mmCIF file of C-alpha atoms in Angstrom:
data_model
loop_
_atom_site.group_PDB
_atom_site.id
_atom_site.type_symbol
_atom_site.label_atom_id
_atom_site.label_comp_id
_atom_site.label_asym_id
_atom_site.label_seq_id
_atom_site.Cartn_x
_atom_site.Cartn_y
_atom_site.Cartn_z
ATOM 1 C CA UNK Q 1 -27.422 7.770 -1.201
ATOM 2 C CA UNK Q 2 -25.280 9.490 1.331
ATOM 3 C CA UNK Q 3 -21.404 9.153 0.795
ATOM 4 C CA UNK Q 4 -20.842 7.991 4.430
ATOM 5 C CA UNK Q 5 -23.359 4.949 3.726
ATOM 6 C CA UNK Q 6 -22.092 4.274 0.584
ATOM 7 C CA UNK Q 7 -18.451 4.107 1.490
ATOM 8 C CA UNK Q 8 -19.383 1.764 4.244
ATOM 9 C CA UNK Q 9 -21.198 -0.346 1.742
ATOM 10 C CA UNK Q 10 -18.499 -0.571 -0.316
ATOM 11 C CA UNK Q 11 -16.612 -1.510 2.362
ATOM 12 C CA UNK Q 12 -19.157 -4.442 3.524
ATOM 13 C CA UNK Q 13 -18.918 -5.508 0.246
ATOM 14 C CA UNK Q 14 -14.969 -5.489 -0.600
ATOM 15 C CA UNK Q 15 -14.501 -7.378 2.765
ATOM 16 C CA UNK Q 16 -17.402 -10.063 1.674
ATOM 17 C CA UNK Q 17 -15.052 -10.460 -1.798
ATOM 18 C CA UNK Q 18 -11.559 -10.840 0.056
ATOM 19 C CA UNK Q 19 -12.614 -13.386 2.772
ATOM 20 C CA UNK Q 20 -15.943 -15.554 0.931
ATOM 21 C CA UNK Q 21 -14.842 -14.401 -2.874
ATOM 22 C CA UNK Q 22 -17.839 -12.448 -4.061
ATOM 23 C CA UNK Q 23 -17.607 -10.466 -7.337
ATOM 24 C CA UNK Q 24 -19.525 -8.512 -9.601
ATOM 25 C CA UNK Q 25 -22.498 -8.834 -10.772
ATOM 26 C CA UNK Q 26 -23.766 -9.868 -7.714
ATOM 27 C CA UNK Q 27 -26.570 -12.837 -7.944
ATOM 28 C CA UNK Q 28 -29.320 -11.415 -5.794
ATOM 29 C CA UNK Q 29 -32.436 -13.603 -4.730
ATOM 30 C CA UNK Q 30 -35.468 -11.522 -4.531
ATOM 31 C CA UNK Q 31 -38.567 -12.860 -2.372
ATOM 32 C CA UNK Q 32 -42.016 -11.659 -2.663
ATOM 33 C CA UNK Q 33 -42.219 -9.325 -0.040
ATOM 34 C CA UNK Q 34 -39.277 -7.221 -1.507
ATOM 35 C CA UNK Q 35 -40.946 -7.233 -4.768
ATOM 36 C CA UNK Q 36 -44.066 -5.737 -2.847
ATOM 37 C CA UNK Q 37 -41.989 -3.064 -1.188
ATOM 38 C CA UNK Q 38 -39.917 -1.813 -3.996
ATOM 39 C CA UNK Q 39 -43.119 -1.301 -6.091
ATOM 40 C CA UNK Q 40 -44.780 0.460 -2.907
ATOM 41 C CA UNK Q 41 -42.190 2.731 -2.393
ATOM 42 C CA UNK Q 42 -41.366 3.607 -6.575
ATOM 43 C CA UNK Q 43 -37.928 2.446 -6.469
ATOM 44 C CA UNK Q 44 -36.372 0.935 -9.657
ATOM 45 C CA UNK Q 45 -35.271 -2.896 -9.125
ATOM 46 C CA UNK Q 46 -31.768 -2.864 -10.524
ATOM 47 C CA UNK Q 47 -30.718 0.579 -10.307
ATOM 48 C CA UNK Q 48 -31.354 0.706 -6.164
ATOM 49 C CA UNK Q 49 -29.682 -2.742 -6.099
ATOM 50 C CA UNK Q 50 -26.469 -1.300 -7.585
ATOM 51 C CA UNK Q 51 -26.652 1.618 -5.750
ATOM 52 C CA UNK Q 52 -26.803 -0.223 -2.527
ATOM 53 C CA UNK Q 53 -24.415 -2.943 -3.483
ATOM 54 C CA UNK Q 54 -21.909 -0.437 -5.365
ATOM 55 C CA UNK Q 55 -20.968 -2.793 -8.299
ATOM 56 C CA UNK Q 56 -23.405 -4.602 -11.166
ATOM 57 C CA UNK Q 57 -26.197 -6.750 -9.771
ATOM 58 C CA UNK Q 58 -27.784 -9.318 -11.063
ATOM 59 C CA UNK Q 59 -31.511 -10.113 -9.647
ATOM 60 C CA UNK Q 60 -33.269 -13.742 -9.501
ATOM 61 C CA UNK Q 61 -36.694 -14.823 -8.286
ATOM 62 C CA UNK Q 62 -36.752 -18.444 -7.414
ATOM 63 C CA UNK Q 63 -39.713 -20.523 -8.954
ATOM 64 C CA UNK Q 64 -41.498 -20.805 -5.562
ATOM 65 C CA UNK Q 65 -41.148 -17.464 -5.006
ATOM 66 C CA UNK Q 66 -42.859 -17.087 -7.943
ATOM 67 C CA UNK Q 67 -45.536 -19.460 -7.091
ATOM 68 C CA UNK Q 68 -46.220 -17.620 -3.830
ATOM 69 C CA UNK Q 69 -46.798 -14.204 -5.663
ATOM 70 C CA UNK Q 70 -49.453 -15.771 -8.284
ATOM 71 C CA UNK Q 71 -51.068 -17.744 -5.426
ATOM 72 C CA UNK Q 72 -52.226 -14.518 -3.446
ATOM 73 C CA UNK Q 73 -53.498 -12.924 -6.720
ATOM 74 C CA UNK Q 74 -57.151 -13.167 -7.756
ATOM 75 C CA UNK Q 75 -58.119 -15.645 -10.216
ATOM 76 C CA UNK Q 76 -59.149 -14.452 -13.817
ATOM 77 C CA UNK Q 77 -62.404 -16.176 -14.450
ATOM 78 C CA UNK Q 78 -61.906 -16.069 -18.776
ATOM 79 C CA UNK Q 79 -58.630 -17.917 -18.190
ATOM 80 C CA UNK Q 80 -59.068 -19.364 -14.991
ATOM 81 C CA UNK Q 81 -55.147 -17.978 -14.020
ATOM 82 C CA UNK Q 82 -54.067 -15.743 -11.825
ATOM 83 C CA UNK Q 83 -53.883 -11.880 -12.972
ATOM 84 C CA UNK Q 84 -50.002 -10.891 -12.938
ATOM 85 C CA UNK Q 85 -49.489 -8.428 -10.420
ATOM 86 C CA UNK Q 86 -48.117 -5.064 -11.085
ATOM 87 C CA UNK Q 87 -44.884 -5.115 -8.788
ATOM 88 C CA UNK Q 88 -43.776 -8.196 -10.408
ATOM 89 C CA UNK Q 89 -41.119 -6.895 -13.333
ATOM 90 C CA UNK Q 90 -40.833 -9.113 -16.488
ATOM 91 C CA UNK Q 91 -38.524 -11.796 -16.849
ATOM 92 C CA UNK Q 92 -36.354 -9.765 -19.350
ATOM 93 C CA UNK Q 93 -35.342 -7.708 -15.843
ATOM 94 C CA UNK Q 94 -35.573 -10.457 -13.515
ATOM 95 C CA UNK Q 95 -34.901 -13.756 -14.746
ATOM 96 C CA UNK Q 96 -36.286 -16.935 -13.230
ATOM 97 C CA UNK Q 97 -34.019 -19.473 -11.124
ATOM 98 C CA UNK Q 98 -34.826 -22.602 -11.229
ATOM 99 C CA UNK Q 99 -34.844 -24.732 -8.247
ATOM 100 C CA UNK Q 100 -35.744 -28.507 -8.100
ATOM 101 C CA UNK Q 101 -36.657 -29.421 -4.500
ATOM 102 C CA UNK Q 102 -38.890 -33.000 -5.810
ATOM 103 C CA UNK Q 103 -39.161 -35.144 -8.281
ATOM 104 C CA UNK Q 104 -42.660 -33.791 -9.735
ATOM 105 C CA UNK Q 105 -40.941 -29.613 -9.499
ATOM 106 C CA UNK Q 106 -43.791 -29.016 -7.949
ATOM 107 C CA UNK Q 107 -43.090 -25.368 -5.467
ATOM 108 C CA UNK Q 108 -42.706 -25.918 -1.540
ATOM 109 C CA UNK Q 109 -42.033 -22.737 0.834
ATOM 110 C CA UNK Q 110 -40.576 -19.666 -0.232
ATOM 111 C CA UNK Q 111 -38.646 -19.508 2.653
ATOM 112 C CA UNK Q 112 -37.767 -23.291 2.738
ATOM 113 C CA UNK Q 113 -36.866 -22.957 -1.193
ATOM 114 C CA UNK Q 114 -34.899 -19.128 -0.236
ATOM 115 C CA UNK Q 115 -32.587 -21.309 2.760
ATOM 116 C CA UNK Q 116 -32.029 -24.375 0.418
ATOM 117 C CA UNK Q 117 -30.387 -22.059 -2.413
ATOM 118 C CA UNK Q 118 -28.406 -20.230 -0.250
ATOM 119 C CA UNK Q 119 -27.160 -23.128 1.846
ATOM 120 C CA UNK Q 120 -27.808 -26.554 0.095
ATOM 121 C CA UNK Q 121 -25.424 -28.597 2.724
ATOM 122 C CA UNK Q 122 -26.719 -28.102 6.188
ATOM 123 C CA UNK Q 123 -23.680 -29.806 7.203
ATOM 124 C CA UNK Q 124 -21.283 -27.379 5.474
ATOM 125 C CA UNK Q 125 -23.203 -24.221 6.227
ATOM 126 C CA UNK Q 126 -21.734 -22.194 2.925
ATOM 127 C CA UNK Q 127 -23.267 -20.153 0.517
ATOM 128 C CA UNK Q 128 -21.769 -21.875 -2.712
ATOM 129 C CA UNK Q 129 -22.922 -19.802 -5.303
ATOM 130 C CA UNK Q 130 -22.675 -16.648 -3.363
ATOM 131 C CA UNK Q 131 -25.729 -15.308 -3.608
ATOM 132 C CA UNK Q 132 -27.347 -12.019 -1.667
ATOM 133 C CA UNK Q 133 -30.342 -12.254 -0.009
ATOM 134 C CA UNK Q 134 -33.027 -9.180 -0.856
ATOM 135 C CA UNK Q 135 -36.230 -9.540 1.530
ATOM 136 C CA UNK Q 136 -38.463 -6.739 3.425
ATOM 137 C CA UNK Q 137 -41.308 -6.893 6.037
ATOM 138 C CA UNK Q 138 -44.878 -8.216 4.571
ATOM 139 C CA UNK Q 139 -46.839 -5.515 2.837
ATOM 140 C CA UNK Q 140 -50.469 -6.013 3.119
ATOM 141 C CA UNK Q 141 -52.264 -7.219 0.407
ATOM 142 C CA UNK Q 142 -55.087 -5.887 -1.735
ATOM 143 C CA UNK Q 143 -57.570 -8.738 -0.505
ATOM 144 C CA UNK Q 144 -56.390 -7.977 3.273
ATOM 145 C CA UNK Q 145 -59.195 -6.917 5.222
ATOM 146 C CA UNK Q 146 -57.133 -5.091 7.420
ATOM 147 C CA UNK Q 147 -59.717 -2.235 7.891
ATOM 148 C CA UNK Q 148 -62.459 -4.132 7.893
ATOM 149 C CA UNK Q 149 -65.362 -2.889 9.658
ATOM 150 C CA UNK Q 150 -65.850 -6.693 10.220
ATOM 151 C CA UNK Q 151 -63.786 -7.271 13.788
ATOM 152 C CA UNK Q 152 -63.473 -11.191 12.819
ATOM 153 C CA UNK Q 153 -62.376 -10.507 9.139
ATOM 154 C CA UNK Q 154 -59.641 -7.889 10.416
ATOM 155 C CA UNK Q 155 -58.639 -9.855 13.244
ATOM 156 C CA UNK Q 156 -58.628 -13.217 10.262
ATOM 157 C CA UNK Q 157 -56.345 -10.132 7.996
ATOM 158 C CA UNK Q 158 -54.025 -9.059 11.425
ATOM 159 C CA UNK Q 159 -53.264 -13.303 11.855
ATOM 160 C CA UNK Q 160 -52.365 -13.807 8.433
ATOM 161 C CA UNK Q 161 -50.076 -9.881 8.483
ATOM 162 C CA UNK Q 162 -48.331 -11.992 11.753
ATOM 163 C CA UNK Q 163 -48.081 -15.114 10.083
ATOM 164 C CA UNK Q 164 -46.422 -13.107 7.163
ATOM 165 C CA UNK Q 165 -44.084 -11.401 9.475
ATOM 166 C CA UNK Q 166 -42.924 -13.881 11.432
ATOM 167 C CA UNK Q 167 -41.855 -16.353 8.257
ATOM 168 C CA UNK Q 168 -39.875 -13.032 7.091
ATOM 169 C CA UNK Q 169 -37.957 -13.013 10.075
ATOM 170 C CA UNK Q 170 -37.481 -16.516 10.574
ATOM 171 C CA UNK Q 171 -35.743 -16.116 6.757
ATOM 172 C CA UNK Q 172 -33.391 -13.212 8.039
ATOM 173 C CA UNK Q 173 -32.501 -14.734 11.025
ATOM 174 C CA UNK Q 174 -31.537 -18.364 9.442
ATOM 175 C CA UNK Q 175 -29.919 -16.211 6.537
ATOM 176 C CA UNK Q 176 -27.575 -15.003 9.063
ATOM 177 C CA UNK Q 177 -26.468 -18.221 10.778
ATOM 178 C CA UNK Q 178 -24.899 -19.043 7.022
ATOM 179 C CA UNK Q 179 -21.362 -16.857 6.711
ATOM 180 C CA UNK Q 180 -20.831 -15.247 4.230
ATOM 181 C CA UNK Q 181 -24.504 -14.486 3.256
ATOM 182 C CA UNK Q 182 -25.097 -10.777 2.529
ATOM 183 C CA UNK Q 183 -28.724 -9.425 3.333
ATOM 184 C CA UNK Q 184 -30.363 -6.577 1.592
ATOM 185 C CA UNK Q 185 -33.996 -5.396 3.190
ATOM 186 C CA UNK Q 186 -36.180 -1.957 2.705
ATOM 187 C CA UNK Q 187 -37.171 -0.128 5.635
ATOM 188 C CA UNK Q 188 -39.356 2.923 5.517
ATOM 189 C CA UNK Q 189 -38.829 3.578 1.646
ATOM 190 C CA UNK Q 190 -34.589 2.965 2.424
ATOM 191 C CA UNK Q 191 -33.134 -0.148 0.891
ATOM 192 C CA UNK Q 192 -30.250 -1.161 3.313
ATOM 193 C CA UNK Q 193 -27.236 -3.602 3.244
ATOM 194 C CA UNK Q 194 -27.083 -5.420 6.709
ATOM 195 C CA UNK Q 195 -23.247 -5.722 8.626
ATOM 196 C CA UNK Q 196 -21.499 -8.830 9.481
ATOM 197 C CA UNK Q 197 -23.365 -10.991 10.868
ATOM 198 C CA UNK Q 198 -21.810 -13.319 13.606
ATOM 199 C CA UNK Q 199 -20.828 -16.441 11.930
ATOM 200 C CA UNK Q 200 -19.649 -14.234 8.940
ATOM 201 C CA UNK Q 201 -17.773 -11.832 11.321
ATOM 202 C CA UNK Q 202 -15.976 -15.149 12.820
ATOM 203 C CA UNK Q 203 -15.100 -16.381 9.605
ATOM 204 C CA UNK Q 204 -13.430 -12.918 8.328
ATOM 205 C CA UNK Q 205 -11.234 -12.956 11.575
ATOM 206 C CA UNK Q 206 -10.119 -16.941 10.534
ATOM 207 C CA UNK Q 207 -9.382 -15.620 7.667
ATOM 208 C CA UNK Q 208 -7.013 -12.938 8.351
ATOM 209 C CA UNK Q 209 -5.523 -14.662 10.975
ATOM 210 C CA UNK Q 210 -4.754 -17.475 8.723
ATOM 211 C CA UNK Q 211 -3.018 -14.879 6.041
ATOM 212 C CA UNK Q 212 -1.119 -13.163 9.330
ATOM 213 C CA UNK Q 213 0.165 -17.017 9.966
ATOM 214 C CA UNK Q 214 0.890 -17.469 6.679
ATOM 215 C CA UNK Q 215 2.885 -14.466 6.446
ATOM 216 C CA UNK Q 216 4.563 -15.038 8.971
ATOM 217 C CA UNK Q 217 5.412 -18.854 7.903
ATOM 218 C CA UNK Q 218 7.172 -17.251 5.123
ATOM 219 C CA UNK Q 219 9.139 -14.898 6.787
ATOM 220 C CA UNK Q 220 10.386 -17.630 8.553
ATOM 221 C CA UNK Q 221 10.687 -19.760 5.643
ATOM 222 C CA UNK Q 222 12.760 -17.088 3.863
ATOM 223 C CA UNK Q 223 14.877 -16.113 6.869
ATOM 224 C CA UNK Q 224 15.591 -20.189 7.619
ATOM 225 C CA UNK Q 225 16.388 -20.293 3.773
ATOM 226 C CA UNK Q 226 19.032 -17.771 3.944
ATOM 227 C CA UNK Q 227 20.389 -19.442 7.257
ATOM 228 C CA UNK Q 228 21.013 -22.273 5.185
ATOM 229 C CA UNK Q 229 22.659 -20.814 1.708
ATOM 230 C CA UNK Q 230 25.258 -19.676 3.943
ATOM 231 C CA UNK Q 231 25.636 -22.558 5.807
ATOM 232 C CA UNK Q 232 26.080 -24.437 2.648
ATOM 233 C CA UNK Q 233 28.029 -21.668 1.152
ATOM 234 C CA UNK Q 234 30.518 -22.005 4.079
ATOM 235 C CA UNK Q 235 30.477 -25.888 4.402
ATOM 236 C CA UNK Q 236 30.406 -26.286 0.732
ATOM 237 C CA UNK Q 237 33.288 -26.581 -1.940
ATOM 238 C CA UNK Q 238 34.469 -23.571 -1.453
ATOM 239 C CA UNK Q 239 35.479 -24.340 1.723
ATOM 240 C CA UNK Q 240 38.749 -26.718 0.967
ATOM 241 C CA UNK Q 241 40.132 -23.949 -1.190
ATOM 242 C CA UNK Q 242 40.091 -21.448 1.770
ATOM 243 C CA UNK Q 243 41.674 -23.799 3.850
ATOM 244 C CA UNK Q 244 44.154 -24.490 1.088
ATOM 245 C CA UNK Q 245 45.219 -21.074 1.299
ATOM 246 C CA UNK Q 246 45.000 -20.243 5.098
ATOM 247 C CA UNK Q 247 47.883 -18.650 6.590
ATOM 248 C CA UNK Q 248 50.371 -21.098 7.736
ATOM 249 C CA UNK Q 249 52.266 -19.997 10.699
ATOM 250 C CA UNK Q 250 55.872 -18.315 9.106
ATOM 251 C CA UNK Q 251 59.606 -17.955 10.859
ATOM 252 C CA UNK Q 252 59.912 -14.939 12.325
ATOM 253 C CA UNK Q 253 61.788 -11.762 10.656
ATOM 254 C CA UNK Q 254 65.796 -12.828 10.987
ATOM 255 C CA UNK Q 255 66.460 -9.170 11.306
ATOM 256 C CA UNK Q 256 64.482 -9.135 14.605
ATOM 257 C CA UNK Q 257 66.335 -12.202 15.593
ATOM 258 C CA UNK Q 258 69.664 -10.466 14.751
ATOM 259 C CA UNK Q 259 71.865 -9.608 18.610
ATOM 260 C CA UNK Q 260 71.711 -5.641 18.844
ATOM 261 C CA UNK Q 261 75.571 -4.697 18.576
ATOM 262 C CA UNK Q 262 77.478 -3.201 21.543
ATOM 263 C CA UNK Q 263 78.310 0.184 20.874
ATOM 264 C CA UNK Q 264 82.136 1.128 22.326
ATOM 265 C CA UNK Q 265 82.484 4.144 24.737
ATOM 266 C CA UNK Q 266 85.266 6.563 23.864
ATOM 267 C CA UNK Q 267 88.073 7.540 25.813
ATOM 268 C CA UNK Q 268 88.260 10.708 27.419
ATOM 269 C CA UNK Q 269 90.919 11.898 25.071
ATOM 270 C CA UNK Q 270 89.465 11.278 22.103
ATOM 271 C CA UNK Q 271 85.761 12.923 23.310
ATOM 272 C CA UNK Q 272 88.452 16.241 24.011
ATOM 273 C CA UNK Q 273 89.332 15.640 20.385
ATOM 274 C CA UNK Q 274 85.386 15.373 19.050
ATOM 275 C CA UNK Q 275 84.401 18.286 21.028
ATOM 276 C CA UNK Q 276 87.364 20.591 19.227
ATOM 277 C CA UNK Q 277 86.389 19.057 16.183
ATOM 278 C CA UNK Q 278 82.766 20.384 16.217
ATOM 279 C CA UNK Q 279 83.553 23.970 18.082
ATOM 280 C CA UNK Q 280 85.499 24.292 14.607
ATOM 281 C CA UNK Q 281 83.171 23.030 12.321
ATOM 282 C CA UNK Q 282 80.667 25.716 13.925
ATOM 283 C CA UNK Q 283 82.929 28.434 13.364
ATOM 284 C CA UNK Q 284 83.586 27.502 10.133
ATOM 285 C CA UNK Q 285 79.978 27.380 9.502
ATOM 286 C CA UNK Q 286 79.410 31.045 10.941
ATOM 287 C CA UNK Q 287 82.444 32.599 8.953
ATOM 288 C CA UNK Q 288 80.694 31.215 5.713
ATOM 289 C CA UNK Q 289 77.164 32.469 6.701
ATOM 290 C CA UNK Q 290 78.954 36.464 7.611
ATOM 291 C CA UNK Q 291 80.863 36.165 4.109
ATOM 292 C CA UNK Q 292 77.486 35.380 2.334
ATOM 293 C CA UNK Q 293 75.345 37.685 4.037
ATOM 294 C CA UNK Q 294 77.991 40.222 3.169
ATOM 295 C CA UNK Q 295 78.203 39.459 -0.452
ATOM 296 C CA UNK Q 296 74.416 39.661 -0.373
ATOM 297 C CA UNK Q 297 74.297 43.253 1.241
ATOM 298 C CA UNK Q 298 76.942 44.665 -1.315
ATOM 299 C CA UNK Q 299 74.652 43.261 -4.320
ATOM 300 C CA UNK Q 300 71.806 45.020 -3.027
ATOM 301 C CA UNK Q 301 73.119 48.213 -2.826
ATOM 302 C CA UNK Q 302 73.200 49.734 -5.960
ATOM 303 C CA UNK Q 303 74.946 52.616 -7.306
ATOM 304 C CA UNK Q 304 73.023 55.716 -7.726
ATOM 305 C CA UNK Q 305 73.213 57.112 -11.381
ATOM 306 C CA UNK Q 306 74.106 60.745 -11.834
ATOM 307 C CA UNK Q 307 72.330 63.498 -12.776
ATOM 308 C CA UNK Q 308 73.364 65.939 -15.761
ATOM 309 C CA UNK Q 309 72.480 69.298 -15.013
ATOM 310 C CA UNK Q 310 70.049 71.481 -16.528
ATOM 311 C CA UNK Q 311 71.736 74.645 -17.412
ATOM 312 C CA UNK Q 312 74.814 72.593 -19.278
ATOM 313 C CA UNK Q 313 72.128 70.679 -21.663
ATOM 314 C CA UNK Q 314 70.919 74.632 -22.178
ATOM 315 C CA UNK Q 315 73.904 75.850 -23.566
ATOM 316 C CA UNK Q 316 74.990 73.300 -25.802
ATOM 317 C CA UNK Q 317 71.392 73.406 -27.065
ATOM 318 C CA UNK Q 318 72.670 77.088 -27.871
ATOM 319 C CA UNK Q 319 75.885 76.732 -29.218
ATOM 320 C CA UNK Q 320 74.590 74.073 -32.243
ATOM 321 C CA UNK Q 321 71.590 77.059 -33.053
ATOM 322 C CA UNK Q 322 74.852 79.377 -33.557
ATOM 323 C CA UNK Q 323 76.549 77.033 -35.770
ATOM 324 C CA UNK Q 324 74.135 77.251 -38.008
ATOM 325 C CA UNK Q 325 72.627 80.750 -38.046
ATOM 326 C CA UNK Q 326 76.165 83.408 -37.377
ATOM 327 C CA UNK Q 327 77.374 84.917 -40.710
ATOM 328 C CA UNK Q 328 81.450 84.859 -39.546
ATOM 329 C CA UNK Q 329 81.433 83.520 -35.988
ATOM 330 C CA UNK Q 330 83.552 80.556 -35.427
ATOM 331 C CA UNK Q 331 83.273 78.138 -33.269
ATOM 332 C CA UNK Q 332 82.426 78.936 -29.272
ATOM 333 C CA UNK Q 333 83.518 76.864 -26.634
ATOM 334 C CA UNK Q 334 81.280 75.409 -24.115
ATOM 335 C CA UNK Q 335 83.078 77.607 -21.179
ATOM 336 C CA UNK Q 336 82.609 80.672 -23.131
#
């Protein structure tokens, strides 16, 4: 299978889980023309099922399905049965469903006995046990006279081929008025999974409506719920205790209240007297910073240390050699 078809039947069928609540294995009903078709074409039963459903599947045959396969085989004349045809698999792989339409179990209608299994209440129109429906277009029989040479027996063989067809889509088409009722069917060799049908479709967009409402129910929900913790956070018993200690309106500062005080002019003989008072102070101030700068300059400069010169460190370099060497020389003196 192709990995575009497969991802969209994997999609089909993870939508048909979420909205009707389908799961794996999937109970498949299997009528007698896709039996017929499957063994014309060589495909394996359970493997193409899984394949096209993309999970585990899990096949059934109804008993009147059953009954309408052994009815249009020829009759064995030692045991006076119906031979079992080839395309019909053994009950190990395809298990039998029984379905009680009478009191006697005797089989009606395949496609009567198909409709009543996948929706018993007409009234609720549901597939309860969520099963799939697997069908295909009529296959003509061995014992079809199809091409006869005989125009009435082919004509008799073309009726019953119409007859055939016509009950297979009268199955599809009331399959699909039942949401939630997947529908396999083989065309040309190609076993394919059918869309939404209408009804379905409608019922998906319900759904996920519904879920958007109910989302949105408890948003609200959660948003109202907060509303009203704080409310009764704020109207609570907390509440007396913050009004216990609310500001209470206070005196005012009795500094600010206090009367600036008036501040005296002064005569014009005593501002003479400030003004003399403050030219001195400044000069005072200037005499200290000359006598400090002063002191400062003399520290600085340094006296310069003299030099001894050469030609004096020469001689009396001399003079102690002679002390020590002369035989009967006495003393010289440094300006000799």
């Amino acid at each position: 299978m192709r990995a575009k078809r497969s991802k969209k039947y994997r999609k089909i069928m993870h939508q048909y889980e979420l909205t009707f609540g389908f799961h794996e294995p999937y109970q498949v009903l299997v009528d007698s023309n896709f039996l017929r078709a499957v063994h014309q074409f060589k495909m394996e039963l359970i493997p193409a099922l899984e394949r096209t459903l993309q999970g585990k599947a899990k096949p059934f045959l109804s008993k009147c399905s059953l009954a309408a396969i052994m009815a249009a085989q020829p009759i064995n004349p030692k045991t006076n049965k119906p031979y079992r045809p080839w395309h019909l698999p053994p009950p190990t792989e395809l298990p039998l469903r029984h379905c009680s339409h009478n009191d006697d179990n005797t089989p009606i209608d395949e496609v009567e006995c198909l409709l009543s299994l996948l929706c018993p209440n007409t009234d609720t129109m549901r597939n309860k046990e969520h099963y799939i429906l697997a069908t295909a277009e009529p296959v003509a029989l061995p014992h079809d006279d199809v091409k006869s040479d005989n125009p009435k027996t082919r004509r008799q063989a073309e009726a019953l081929m119409e007859e055939r067809s016509e009950k297979a889509l009268a199955l599809r088409s009331a399959a699909r008025a039942v949401p939630g009722v997947p529908i396999i069917y083989v065309k040309r060799s190609v076993m394919v999974l059918e869309p939404f049908s209408t009804p379905s479709e409608k019922v998906r967009l319900g759904v996920e409506k519904s879920k958007f409402k109910i989302g949105m129910e408890a948003a609200l929900d959660v948003v109202s719920g907060l509303k009203r913790k704080r409310d009764d956070e704020e109207d609570g018993p907390s509440a007396p205790s913050k009004d216990r200690h609310a500001k209470k309106a206070k005196a005012p500062n009795p500094l600010s209240m206090k009367k600036p005080k008036r501040r005296e002019k002064p005569k014009p003989d005593e501002q003479g007297k400030r003004k003399e008072k403050k030219r001195e102070e400044e000069s005072r101030d200037d005499t200290a910073q000359d006598t400090v700068a002063d002191a400062e300059g003399e520290q600085a400069v340094k006296k310069k240390r003299k030099r001894k010169h050469k030609s004096a460190k020469s001689e009396i370099g001399a003079v102690e050699v002679g002390d020590g060497s002369g035989p009967d020389e006495g003393p010289v003196s440094a300006d000799e």
